[in-house]
Amino acid sequence: MTTTVMLGVAQTLAWASSYYLPAVLADPMGRDTGMSSSGIFGAFSMALLFAAGIGPWAGRAIDRFGGRPVLVLSNLVFAAGLAAMSQASQPVHVFTAWAVMGLAMGSGLYEAAFATLVRLHGQEARRAITGITLLGGFASTVGWPLSAYVETTAGWRSACLVWAGLHLFLGLPLNAMLPKVVRGDAGAAETRPAHADAHQPGVPVARQRRAALLMACVFAIAWFNSTAMAAHLPKVLQACGVAAAAAIGIAALVGPAQVGGRLIEFTVLRHAHPLLSARLATLAHPLGVLVLVLLGGYAAPAFAVLHGLGNGILTIAIGTLPLLVFGAQGYGQRQGLLMVPARVAQAGAPFLFGLAVEQWGAGALAFSALLGVLAFGALAVLASDMRQE
C-alpha cells in the first residue's frame, strides 16, 4: 500500500470522525446532555481554536521527527476524545471532549498530512498532496451515512465509540506503517529524492514576511467561505427562491464537485504552476455568485458546482503554495502558523455568516464573493513578488 493511499484513507477517517460529526450527531447529543444543537456547534468551534493553537507545535514536531509519530499520537487522542464524548452527560463533558478532539484535529488533519509528505518527498510532494485530498474528499460521503446508521440503530454514544475503535484499529496501523525519516535532518527523509534539496524558496527573503501574510489571508478566506457554505448553503439557496427539498439536493453537489476539482488538479492542471491553479480556484466562488445573480435560482446547481470545484482545488493549494514559496525546510511549523488565522476564521464562520444571512438573505453571497476576489488579489500580488525574484 503506497504512502499516499495509507495517508488518504487515514485522513478520510480523521475528517469523517471530527469535522463531519456534528452535522449528524449534534441534535441527539444535545438532547441527552441538556444542550441545544447550536451549543454543540459552539463546542466544535472551540475545538477548531484548540486546533489552531496546537498546529504549529505539531508541524514543528513533524519537521524534527517525521509524520509517523505525530499522526499515530493523533489517532490515540482522537480515540480518547471520541470515547470521552460517548460518556458525556452534561455540557462541561461535551466541551471537554471537544477540547481533546481539537488537539487531535490540530495534529491529525490535512496540515499534518501535508507536512508528512513534504518531510518524506520534499519538493516532489505536490502530486501526493493532491492524491490524499482526492481520497479525503469522500469523508462526508463515508462519514455521514455511517454516523447516521449507527446513531439510528444503536444511538449516538455507540457512533462515537465506533469512530474511536476505527482510529485504533484502522487509522493507527495505517499511520504506523508510514516510512521512517532520519531524525534531526529536517526536510530530508530516507525515501526522499536526492535532488529535492536543490529547490530554493520562490520569494526573496526580503519579501517572505509579506508573502506569508498574503498566504495566511488567502487560506483564512478559503476556510471561511468553505465552512460558511457547509453550514448555510441550503438556507442561502432558499433565500434565492429554491424550494427547501431542492436546496438540500443542490447543496449535496458541493462534495462531488470538490472531488472533481481535485481530479482536475490531478490531471488537467498537474503541469500548471500551483499559483495559477490557486488563482483560478479563488475566482470560482465569485463566478458562481455572479451566475446566480444573473440567472436566479435556476443557476443554483451551477453555483454549487463552481463553489465545490474552487474549494477542492484550494484545499490542495493550502498544501502546495507554502512548499512552492518557502521551500521544504521548516515546512511543518510554517504551515501550522499559516493556518492559525484560517482555523480562527473557520471557527467563526458559521456564526458570522449566519448573521449575514439573517440580515441580508441571499445578499450575504455578495460578502463571500468579495472575499474570494480579495483572495485572488492577494495571490496576484504574491505572483508579482515571485516574478521579481
CSV table of C-alpha atoms in Angstrom, one decimal:
chain,number,residue,atom,x,y,z
A,1,MET,CA,0.0,0.0,0.0
A,2,THR,CA,1.5,3.3,-1.0
A,3,THR,CA,2.1,6.2,1.3
A,4,THR,CA,-0.5,8.3,-0.5
A,5,VAL,CA,-3.2,5.7,-0.1
A,6,MET,CA,-2.4,5.0,3.5
A,7,LEU,CA,-2.5,8.7,4.4
A,8,GLY,CA,-5.6,9.2,2.2
A,9,VAL,CA,-7.6,6.5,4.0
A,10,ALA,CA,-6.4,7.7,7.4
A,11,GLN,CA,-7.4,11.3,6.5
A,12,THR,CA,-10.8,10.2,5.4
A,13,LEU,CA,-11.3,8.6,8.8
A,14,ALA,CA,-9.9,11.6,10.6
A,15,TRP,CA,-12.2,14.1,8.8
A,16,ALA,CA,-15.3,11.9,9.0
A,17,SER,CA,-15.0,11.4,12.7
A,18,SER,CA,-14.4,15.0,13.6
A,19,TYR,CA,-15.3,17.8,11.1
A,20,TYR,CA,-18.3,15.9,9.8
A,21,LEU,CA,-19.5,14.5,13.1
A,22,PRO,CA,-21.7,17.3,14.5
A,23,ALA,CA,-23.9,17.6,11.4
A,24,VAL,CA,-25.4,14.2,12.2
A,25,LEU,CA,-24.9,13.8,16.0
A,26,ALA,CA,-25.5,17.4,17.3
A,27,ASP,CA,-29.2,17.0,17.8
A,28,PRO,CA,-29.3,13.7,19.7
A,29,MET,CA,-26.1,14.6,21.6
A,30,GLY,CA,-27.7,17.9,22.6
A,31,ARG,CA,-30.9,16.2,23.8
A,32,ASP,CA,-29.0,13.8,26.1
A,33,THR,CA,-26.6,16.3,27.5
A,34,GLY,CA,-29.0,19.3,28.1
A,35,MET,CA,-27.6,21.4,25.3
A,36,SER,CA,-29.0,22.9,22.1
A,37,SER,CA,-27.6,21.9,18.8
A,38,SER,CA,-26.1,25.4,18.5
A,39,GLY,CA,-24.3,24.7,21.8
A,40,ILE,CA,-22.8,21.5,20.3
A,41,PHE,CA,-21.6,23.5,17.4
A,42,GLY,CA,-20.2,26.1,19.8
A,43,ALA,CA,-18.1,23.3,21.4
A,44,PHE,CA,-17.0,22.3,17.9
A,45,SER,CA,-15.9,25.9,17.2
A,46,MET,CA,-13.9,25.8,20.4
A,47,ALA,CA,-12.2,22.6,19.1
A,48,LEU,CA,-11.1,24.5,16.0
A,49,LEU,CA,-9.5,27.1,18.1
A,50,PHE,CA,-7.6,24.4,20.0
A,51,ALA,CA,-6.6,23.0,16.6
A,52,ALA,CA,-5.2,26.4,15.7
A,53,GLY,CA,-3.1,26.5,18.8
A,54,ILE,CA,-1.7,23.0,18.5
A,55,GLY,CA,-1.0,23.2,14.8
A,56,PRO,CA,2.4,25.0,14.8
A,57,TRP,CA,3.6,22.7,17.5
A,58,ALA,CA,2.6,19.6,15.6
A,59,GLY,CA,4.2,21.0,12.4
A,60,ARG,CA,7.5,21.6,14.2
A,61,ALA,CA,7.4,18.0,15.6
A,62,ILE,CA,6.9,16.6,12.1
A,63,ASP,CA,9.8,18.7,10.9
A,64,ARG,CA,12.0,17.2,13.5
A,65,PHE,CA,10.8,13.6,13.8
A,66,GLY,CA,8.6,13.0,10.7
A,67,GLY,CA,4.9,12.5,10.5
A,68,ARG,CA,4.6,8.9,11.7
A,69,PRO,CA,4.8,9.5,15.5
A,70,VAL,CA,2.7,12.7,15.4
A,71,LEU,CA,-0.1,11.1,13.3
A,72,VAL,CA,-0.1,7.9,15.4
A,73,LEU,CA,-0.4,10.1,18.5
A,74,SER,CA,-3.3,11.9,16.9
A,75,ASN,CA,-5.2,8.6,16.4
A,76,LEU,CA,-4.8,7.9,20.1
A,77,VAL,CA,-6.0,11.4,21.0
A,78,PHE,CA,-8.9,11.1,18.6
A,79,ALA,CA,-9.9,7.8,20.2
A,80,ALA,CA,-9.7,9.3,23.6
A,81,GLY,CA,-11.8,12.4,22.7
A,82,LEU,CA,-14.5,10.3,21.0
A,83,ALA,CA,-14.6,7.8,23.9
A,84,ALA,CA,-15.0,10.8,26.3
A,85,MET,CA,-17.7,12.2,24.2
A,86,SER,CA,-19.6,8.9,24.2
A,87,GLN,CA,-19.8,9.2,28.1
A,88,ALA,CA,-20.8,12.8,28.2
A,89,SER,CA,-23.9,13.6,30.3
A,90,GLN,CA,-23.6,17.4,30.8
A,91,PRO,CA,-22.3,20.4,28.9
A,92,VAL,CA,-19.0,20.5,30.6
A,93,HIS,CA,-18.3,16.9,29.5
A,94,VAL,CA,-19.1,17.8,25.9
A,95,PHE,CA,-16.8,20.9,25.9
A,96,THR,CA,-14.0,18.9,27.5
A,97,ALA,CA,-14.3,16.1,24.9
A,98,TRP,CA,-14.3,18.6,22.0
A,99,ALA,CA,-11.2,20.3,23.5
A,100,VAL,CA,-9.5,16.9,23.3
A,101,MET,CA,-10.8,16.5,19.8
A,102,GLY,CA,-9.3,19.9,18.9
A,103,LEU,CA,-5.9,18.7,19.9
A,104,ALA,CA,-6.3,15.7,17.6
A,105,MET,CA,-7.6,17.8,14.8
A,106,GLY,CA,-4.6,20.2,15.0
A,107,SER,CA,-2.2,17.4,14.8
A,108,GLY,CA,-4.0,14.9,12.6
A,109,LEU,CA,-5.9,16.6,9.7
A,110,TYR,CA,-4.6,17.8,6.3
A,111,GLU,CA,-1.9,20.2,7.5
A,112,ALA,CA,-0.2,17.4,9.4
A,113,ALA,CA,-0.6,15.0,6.4
A,114,PHE,CA,0.8,17.6,4.0
A,115,ALA,CA,3.8,18.2,6.3
A,116,THR,CA,4.4,14.5,6.5
A,117,LEU,CA,4.5,14.2,2.7
A,118,VAL,CA,6.9,17.2,2.4
A,119,ARG,CA,9.1,15.6,5.1
A,120,LEU,CA,9.2,12.4,3.0
A,121,HIS,CA,9.3,13.8,-0.5
A,122,GLY,CA,10.4,17.4,-0.4
A,123,GLN,CA,9.6,19.5,-3.4
A,124,GLU,CA,8.1,16.4,-5.1
A,125,ALA,CA,5.2,16.2,-2.7
A,126,ARG,CA,2.6,18.1,-4.9
A,127,ARG,CA,1.2,15.0,-6.6
A,128,ALA,CA,1.0,13.1,-3.4
A,129,ILE,CA,-0.8,16.0,-1.6
A,130,THR,CA,-3.4,16.0,-4.4
A,131,GLY,CA,-3.8,12.3,-4.0
A,132,ILE,CA,-4.6,12.3,-0.3
A,133,THR,CA,-7.1,15.2,-0.8
A,134,LEU,CA,-8.8,13.1,-3.5
A,135,LEU,CA,-9.4,10.3,-1.0
A,136,GLY,CA,-10.1,12.6,1.8
A,137,GLY,CA,-12.8,14.3,-0.3
A,138,PHE,CA,-15.0,11.2,0.4
A,139,ALA,CA,-15.0,11.9,4.2
A,140,SER,CA,-18.6,13.2,4.2
A,141,THR,CA,-19.7,10.5,1.8
A,142,VAL,CA,-18.5,7.9,4.2
A,143,GLY,CA,-18.9,9.7,7.5
A,144,TRP,CA,-22.4,11.0,7.4
A,145,PRO,CA,-24.1,7.7,6.4
A,146,LEU,CA,-22.1,5.7,8.9
A,147,SER,CA,-22.7,8.1,11.7
A,148,ALA,CA,-26.4,8.2,10.8
A,149,TYR,CA,-26.7,4.4,10.6
A,150,VAL,CA,-25.1,3.7,13.9
A,151,GLU,CA,-27.0,6.6,15.6
A,152,THR,CA,-30.3,5.2,14.3
A,153,THR,CA,-29.6,1.6,15.3
A,154,ALA,CA,-27.6,1.9,18.5
A,155,GLY,CA,-27.5,5.6,19.5
A,156,TRP,CA,-25.1,8.5,19.2
A,157,ARG,CA,-22.9,7.2,22.0
A,158,SER,CA,-22.3,4.0,20.1
A,159,ALA,CA,-21.5,6.0,17.0
A,160,CYS,CA,-18.7,7.9,18.9
A,161,LEU,CA,-17.3,4.5,20.1
A,162,VAL,CA,-17.4,3.1,16.6
A,163,TRP,CA,-15.3,6.0,15.4
A,164,ALA,CA,-12.9,5.7,18.3
A,165,GLY,CA,-12.5,2.0,17.5
A,166,LEU,CA,-11.8,2.8,13.9
A,167,HIS,CA,-9.0,5.2,14.9
A,168,LEU,CA,-7.4,2.4,17.0
A,169,PHE,CA,-7.8,-0.5,14.6
A,170,LEU,CA,-7.6,1.2,11.2
A,171,GLY,CA,-6.2,4.7,11.4
A,172,LEU,CA,-3.4,4.0,13.8
A,173,PRO,CA,-2.0,0.9,11.9
A,174,LEU,CA,-2.1,2.9,8.6
A,175,ASN,CA,-0.2,5.8,10.1
A,176,ALA,CA,2.2,3.4,11.9
A,177,MET,CA,3.2,1.9,8.5
A,178,LEU,CA,4.4,5.3,7.1
A,179,PRO,CA,8.0,5.4,6.1
A,180,LYS,CA,10.5,6.4,8.8
A,181,VAL,CA,12.5,9.6,8.4
A,182,VAL,CA,16.0,10.4,9.5
A,183,ARG,CA,15.8,12.2,12.8
A,184,GLY,CA,17.2,15.7,13.0
A,185,ASP,CA,17.8,16.1,9.3
A,186,ALA,CA,14.9,18.5,8.7
A,187,GLY,CA,13.3,18.2,5.3
A,188,ALA,CA,15.2,15.0,4.3
A,189,ALA,CA,13.8,11.5,4.6
A,190,GLU,CA,15.2,8.1,3.9
A,191,THR,CA,12.9,7.8,0.9
A,192,ARG,CA,13.2,11.4,-0.3
A,193,PRO,CA,14.6,12.0,-3.8
A,194,ALA,CA,18.2,13.2,-3.8
A,195,HIS,CA,17.5,16.3,-5.9
A,196,ALA,CA,14.8,17.6,-3.6
A,197,ASP,CA,17.1,19.9,-1.6
A,198,ALA,CA,18.0,21.8,-4.7
A,199,HIS,CA,14.8,23.8,-4.6
A,200,GLN,CA,15.2,27.3,-3.4
A,201,PRO,CA,12.4,29.5,-1.9
A,202,GLY,CA,10.3,31.1,-4.6
A,203,VAL,CA,10.2,34.5,-3.0
A,204,PRO,CA,13.2,36.6,-2.0
A,205,VAL,CA,13.9,36.6,1.8
A,206,ALA,CA,13.1,40.4,1.9
A,207,ARG,CA,9.5,39.7,0.7
A,208,GLN,CA,8.9,36.4,2.6
A,209,ARG,CA,7.1,38.1,5.5
A,210,ARG,CA,4.6,39.8,3.1
A,211,ALA,CA,4.3,36.5,1.2
A,212,ALA,CA,3.3,34.8,4.5
A,213,LEU,CA,0.7,37.4,5.3
A,214,LEU,CA,-0.8,37.2,1.9
A,215,MET,CA,-0.9,33.4,2.0
A,216,ALA,CA,-2.4,33.4,5.5
A,217,CYS,CA,-5.1,35.8,4.3
A,218,VAL,CA,-5.9,33.5,1.3
A,219,PHE,CA,-6.1,30.4,3.5
A,220,ALA,CA,-8.4,32.2,6.0
A,221,ILE,CA,-10.7,33.3,3.3
A,222,ALA,CA,-10.8,29.8,1.8
A,223,TRP,CA,-11.7,28.2,5.1
A,224,PHE,CA,-14.2,30.9,6.0
A,225,ASN,CA,-16.1,30.5,2.7
A,226,SER,CA,-15.9,26.7,2.8
A,227,THR,CA,-17.2,26.5,6.3
A,228,ALA,CA,-19.9,29.2,5.8
A,229,MET,CA,-21.2,27.4,2.8
A,230,ALA,CA,-21.1,24.0,4.6
A,231,ALA,CA,-23.2,25.4,7.4
A,232,HIS,CA,-25.6,27.7,5.5
A,233,LEU,CA,-25.8,26.8,1.8
A,234,PRO,CA,-29.3,25.2,1.8
A,235,LYS,CA,-30.7,28.3,3.7
A,236,VAL,CA,-28.9,30.7,1.3
A,237,LEU,CA,-30.3,28.8,-1.7
A,238,GLN,CA,-33.8,29.0,-0.3
A,239,ALA,CA,-33.3,32.8,0.1
A,240,CYS,CA,-32.6,32.7,-3.7
A,241,GLY,CA,-36.0,31.2,-4.4
A,242,VAL,CA,-35.1,27.5,-4.4
A,243,ALA,CA,-37.5,25.1,-2.7
A,244,ALA,CA,-36.3,23.5,0.6
A,245,ALA,CA,-36.0,20.0,-0.7
A,246,ALA,CA,-34.3,21.1,-3.9
A,247,ALA,CA,-31.9,23.3,-1.9
A,248,ILE,CA,-30.7,20.3,0.1
A,249,GLY,CA,-30.2,18.2,-3.0
A,250,ILE,CA,-28.3,21.0,-4.8
A,251,ALA,CA,-26.1,21.6,-1.7
A,252,ALA,CA,-25.1,18.0,-1.9
A,253,LEU,CA,-23.5,18.7,-5.2
A,254,VAL,CA,-20.6,20.5,-3.4
A,255,GLY,CA,-19.0,17.3,-2.2
A,256,PRO,CA,-18.7,15.6,-5.6
A,257,ALA,CA,-17.6,18.9,-7.2
A,258,GLN,CA,-14.8,19.2,-4.6
A,259,VAL,CA,-13.6,15.8,-5.7
A,260,GLY,CA,-14.0,16.9,-9.3
A,261,GLY,CA,-11.8,19.9,-8.7
A,262,ARG,CA,-9.1,17.7,-7.2
A,263,LEU,CA,-9.3,15.4,-10.2
A,264,ILE,CA,-8.8,18.4,-12.5
A,265,GLU,CA,-5.8,19.4,-10.4
A,266,PHE,CA,-4.5,15.8,-10.6
A,267,THR,CA,-4.9,15.6,-14.4
A,268,VAL,CA,-5.5,18.7,-16.4
A,269,LEU,CA,-3.6,21.1,-14.1
A,270,ARG,CA,-0.9,18.7,-13.0
A,271,HIS,CA,1.8,20.5,-15.0
A,272,ALA,CA,0.3,24.0,-14.4
A,273,HIS,CA,2.0,26.4,-11.9
A,274,PRO,CA,0.4,25.9,-8.5
A,275,LEU,CA,-0.2,29.6,-8.2
A,276,LEU,CA,-2.2,29.6,-11.4
A,277,SER,CA,-4.4,26.8,-10.2
A,278,ALA,CA,-4.9,28.7,-6.9
A,279,ARG,CA,-5.8,31.9,-8.6
A,280,LEU,CA,-8.4,30.2,-10.8
A,281,ALA,CA,-9.8,28.5,-7.8
A,282,THR,CA,-10.3,31.7,-5.9
A,283,LEU,CA,-12.5,33.1,-8.7
A,284,ALA,CA,-14.8,30.0,-8.8
A,285,HIS,CA,-17.0,31.1,-5.9
A,286,PRO,CA,-17.4,34.7,-7.1
A,287,LEU,CA,-18.1,33.5,-10.6
A,288,GLY,CA,-20.8,31.2,-9.2
A,289,VAL,CA,-22.4,34.1,-7.3
A,290,LEU,CA,-22.4,36.2,-10.5
A,291,VAL,CA,-24.1,33.4,-12.4
A,292,LEU,CA,-26.7,33.1,-9.6
A,293,VAL,CA,-27.3,36.8,-9.6
A,294,LEU,CA,-27.8,36.9,-13.4
A,295,LEU,CA,-29.9,33.8,-13.8
A,296,GLY,CA,-31.6,33.4,-10.5
A,297,GLY,CA,-32.5,30.2,-8.7
A,298,TYR,CA,-32.3,28.2,-11.9
A,299,ALA,CA,-28.5,28.6,-11.7
A,300,ALA,CA,-28.2,27.2,-8.2
A,301,PRO,CA,-26.7,23.9,-9.3
A,302,ALA,CA,-24.1,25.8,-11.3
A,303,PHE,CA,-23.2,27.9,-8.3
A,304,ALA,CA,-22.9,24.8,-6.1
A,305,VAL,CA,-20.6,23.1,-8.6
A,306,LEU,CA,-18.4,26.1,-9.1
A,307,HIS,CA,-18.1,26.6,-5.4
A,308,GLY,CA,-17.2,23.0,-4.9
A,309,LEU,CA,-14.6,23.0,-7.8
A,310,GLY,CA,-12.8,26.0,-6.4
A,311,ASN,CA,-12.9,24.8,-2.8
A,312,GLY,CA,-11.5,21.4,-3.9
A,313,ILE,CA,-8.5,23.0,-5.7
A,314,LEU,CA,-7.9,25.5,-2.8
A,315,THR,CA,-7.5,22.6,-0.4
A,316,ILE,CA,-4.6,21.4,-2.4
A,317,ALA,CA,-3.2,24.9,-2.7
A,318,ILE,CA,-3.0,25.1,1.1
A,319,GLY,CA,-0.5,22.3,0.9
A,320,THR,CA,1.4,23.2,-2.2
A,321,LEU,CA,1.8,27.0,-2.1
A,322,PRO,CA,3.9,27.2,1.1
A,323,LEU,CA,6.1,24.5,-0.4
A,324,LEU,CA,6.5,26.5,-3.6
A,325,VAL,CA,7.1,29.9,-2.0
A,326,PHE,CA,9.2,28.9,1.0
A,327,GLY,CA,10.7,25.6,0.2
A,328,ALA,CA,10.7,22.3,2.2
A,329,GLN,CA,12.9,23.4,5.1
A,330,GLY,CA,10.7,24.0,8.2
A,331,TYR,CA,7.6,23.4,6.2
A,332,GLY,CA,5.6,21.8,9.0
A,333,GLN,CA,5.9,24.6,11.5
A,334,ARG,CA,5.4,27.3,8.9
A,335,GLN,CA,2.3,25.5,7.7
A,336,GLY,CA,0.9,25.3,11.2
A,337,LEU,CA,1.5,29.1,11.7
A,338,LEU,CA,-0.1,30.0,8.3
A,339,MET,CA,-3.2,28.0,9.2
A,340,VAL,CA,-3.8,29.7,12.6
A,341,PRO,CA,-5.9,32.6,11.1
A,342,ALA,CA,-7.6,30.0,8.9
A,343,ARG,CA,-8.7,27.9,11.9
A,344,VAL,CA,-9.9,31.1,13.7
A,345,ALA,CA,-11.9,32.2,10.6
A,346,GLN,CA,-13.3,28.7,10.3
A,347,ALA,CA,-14.4,28.7,13.9
A,348,GLY,CA,-16.3,32.0,13.5
A,349,ALA,CA,-17.7,31.3,10.0
A,350,PRO,CA,-21.0,29.6,10.9
A,351,PHE,CA,-21.9,32.3,13.4
A,352,LEU,CA,-20.7,35.3,11.4
A,353,PHE,CA,-22.1,34.2,8.0
A,354,GLY,CA,-25.3,33.2,9.8
A,355,LEU,CA,-25.7,36.8,11.0
A,356,ALA,CA,-25.1,38.0,7.4
A,357,VAL,CA,-27.8,35.6,6.1
A,358,GLU,CA,-30.3,36.8,8.7
A,359,GLN,CA,-29.6,40.4,7.8
A,360,TRP,CA,-29.2,40.3,4.1
A,361,GLY,CA,-30.7,36.9,2.9
A,362,ALA,CA,-29.2,35.9,-0.5
A,363,GLY,CA,-27.2,39.2,-0.4
A,364,ALA,CA,-24.8,37.5,2.1
A,365,LEU,CA,-23.3,35.9,-1.0
A,366,ALA,CA,-22.0,39.3,-2.1
A,367,PHE,CA,-19.9,39.3,1.0
A,368,SER,CA,-18.4,35.8,0.4
A,369,ALA,CA,-17.9,36.7,-3.3
A,370,LEU,CA,-16.0,39.8,-2.3
A,371,LEU,CA,-13.8,37.7,0.0
A,372,GLY,CA,-13.0,35.5,-3.0
A,373,VAL,CA,-12.0,38.5,-5.1
A,374,LEU,CA,-9.7,39.7,-2.3
A,375,ALA,CA,-8.1,36.3,-2.2
A,376,PHE,CA,-7.5,36.5,-5.9
A,377,GLY,CA,-5.9,39.9,-5.4
A,378,ALA,CA,-3.6,38.6,-2.7
A,379,LEU,CA,-2.4,35.8,-5.0
A,380,ALA,CA,-1.9,38.3,-7.8
A,381,VAL,CA,0.5,40.3,-5.5
A,382,LEU,CA,2.2,37.1,-4.5
A,383,ALA,CA,2.7,36.2,-8.1
A,384,SER,CA,4.2,39.6,-8.8
A,385,ASP,CA,6.7,39.2,-6.0
A,386,MET,CA,7.7,35.8,-7.4
A,387,ARG,CA,8.3,37.3,-10.9
A,388,GLN,CA,10.5,39.9,-9.4
A,389,GLU,CA,12.8,37.4,-7.7
